[in-house]
C-alpha angles and dihedrals in degrees: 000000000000086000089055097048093049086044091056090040081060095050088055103046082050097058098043096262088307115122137158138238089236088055091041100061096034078069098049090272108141118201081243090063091044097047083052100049093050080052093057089045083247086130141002130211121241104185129348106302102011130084142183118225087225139065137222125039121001127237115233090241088054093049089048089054092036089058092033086058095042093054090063119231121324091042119122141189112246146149111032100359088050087052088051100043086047086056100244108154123227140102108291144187106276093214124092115252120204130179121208127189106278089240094065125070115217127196120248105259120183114270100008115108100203112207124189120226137178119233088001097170086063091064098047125099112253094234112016108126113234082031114251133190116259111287085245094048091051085048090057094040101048092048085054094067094046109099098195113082093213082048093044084045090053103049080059090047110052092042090059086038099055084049091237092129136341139247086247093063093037085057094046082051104044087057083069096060108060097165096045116139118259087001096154082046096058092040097062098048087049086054096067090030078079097056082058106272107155102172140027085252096061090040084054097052093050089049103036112026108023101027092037096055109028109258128165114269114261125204119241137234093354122182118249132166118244114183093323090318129115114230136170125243109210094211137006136188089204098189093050108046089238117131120186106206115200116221115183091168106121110241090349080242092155099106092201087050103052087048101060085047076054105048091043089058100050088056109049082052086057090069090041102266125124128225126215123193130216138177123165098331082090084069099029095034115019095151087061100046075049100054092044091048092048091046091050092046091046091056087052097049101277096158096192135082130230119236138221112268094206138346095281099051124108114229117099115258113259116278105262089231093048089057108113094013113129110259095190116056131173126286081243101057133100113241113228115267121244114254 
């Protein structure tokens, strides 16, 4: 009896305090015993057959183990709570997502949010305790539910910036998930994911500024050299010393942080390049990130011209005998004169 008791005691510390009826009486614990000990405030019950063997709030891990238990094997943990047992940071959902296989029908129970899924057991990892669906698989699943396309953007960032997986899995995966909500979508962000966006910023910038108006092609993320450091542009216009830089902090108000924006600039003017700065405009106001790009690039040999990216935009129509000219030369080459 006391084996079993320290056994059960195990079972317990292993699952953060949460337990289930089913566990308890395999180990000699009678619903009597159980009922007594939520009456002396020994244990509290969480859903309908599963307890904690303590009272008051409940820890996020106990809560995990607590659903995961309440949804019955073949369950798993996935989306958001996957995210967030994985350690991916980011501000998820607070309530507790669970899959079951699509055959099975599960209650409703407070704070668990029950997914279906086909062929379920092919998308868990092989050794996570309480079992959880692939990181990959939690990435694609929690930027489905995200009806916002910059959140759903986010959520496929952050996972590939943390380095915590690449465009290139999340693609495999996502082949795997063929109803998923909002798939073209995602594949598509992933997509250029792969050319080295990192933020919606920086997704916003390629579609919005650069593609939409005609703008040379940078080059992302590229490698530089600050004091000894290594640090990542976010995009370069190689052949003409200009890097666009992509801030989403609101208000930048973080002073180290400023100062090290600072301090990287300096030093890339101090090899000839310029530095422009953007935050949201590029959302908000793309045809002006766009006007101010083109004007920087012009006054470093940039040939081309921008165009507009819809009748209402601002910026002047190409010239008719600059169509089909070549707007990216060579480093090598000679840019035209003017006049």
């Amino acid at each position: 009896m006391t084996e079993s008791i320290e056994t059960f005691a195990e079972v317990r510390r292993r699952q953060a305090g949460a337990f289930s009826r089913e566990q308890a009486m395999t180990h000699g614990i009678t619903d009597r015993v159980l009922q007594g000990r939520c009456r002396a405030r020994q244990a509290q019950r969480v859903h309908t057959g599963v307890y904690a063997d303590f009272t008051g709030p409940l820890p996020w891990e106990t809560r995990m183990w607590a659903a995961w238990l309440a949804c019955g094997l073949g369950a798993a943990l996935t989306g958001a709570t996957a995210l967030r047992m994985y350690g991916i940071a980011g501000d998820w959902d607070d309530r507790i997502h669970v899959a079951v296989p699509h055959s099975r029908r599960v209650g409703r129970r407070f704070g668990i949010v029950i997914s279906r899924h086909r062929d379920l057991s092919s998308l868990v990892h092989s050794s996570r305790q309480p079992p959880a669906v692939r990181l990959e698989v939690a990435v694609l699943i929690a930027a489905g539910a995200e009806q916002d396309v910059s959140k759903r953007a986010a959520v496929l960032f952050d996972a590939c910036r943390q380095r915590r997986t690449t465009p290139a899995r999340l693609l495999a995966e996502l082949a795997l998930l063929p109803v998923l909500p909002g798939r073209r979508v995602i594949g598509r962000i992933l997509a250029e994911a792969a050319e080295g966006v990192q933020s919606f910023l920086e997704q916003a910038y390629l579609r919005r500024v650069e593609r939409a108006h005609g703008l040379p092609r940078a080059r992302r993320q590229v490698r530089a050299t600050d004091s000894g450091a290594v640090v990542y542009r976010d995009s370069e216009y190689t052949p003409y010393d200009v890097i666009v830089e992509l801030d989403g902090r609101a208000g930048h108000a973080d002073s180290i942080s400023r100062w090290r924006d600072m301090t990287r600039d300096n030093a890339a003017a101090t090899t000839g390049k310029v530095t422009l700065r953007f935050g949201y405009q590029v959302v908000s106001r793309p045809c002006q990130a766009a006007s101010q790009v083109a004007a920087t690039l012009h006054l470093h040999g940039w040939p081309g011209h921008p165009h507009p990216c819809s009748p209402t935009c601002p910026l002047p129509p190409v010239p008719s005998s600059k169509v089909g000219e070549d707007l990216v030369p060579n480093r090598g080459q000679n840019p035209p004169q003017p006049g």
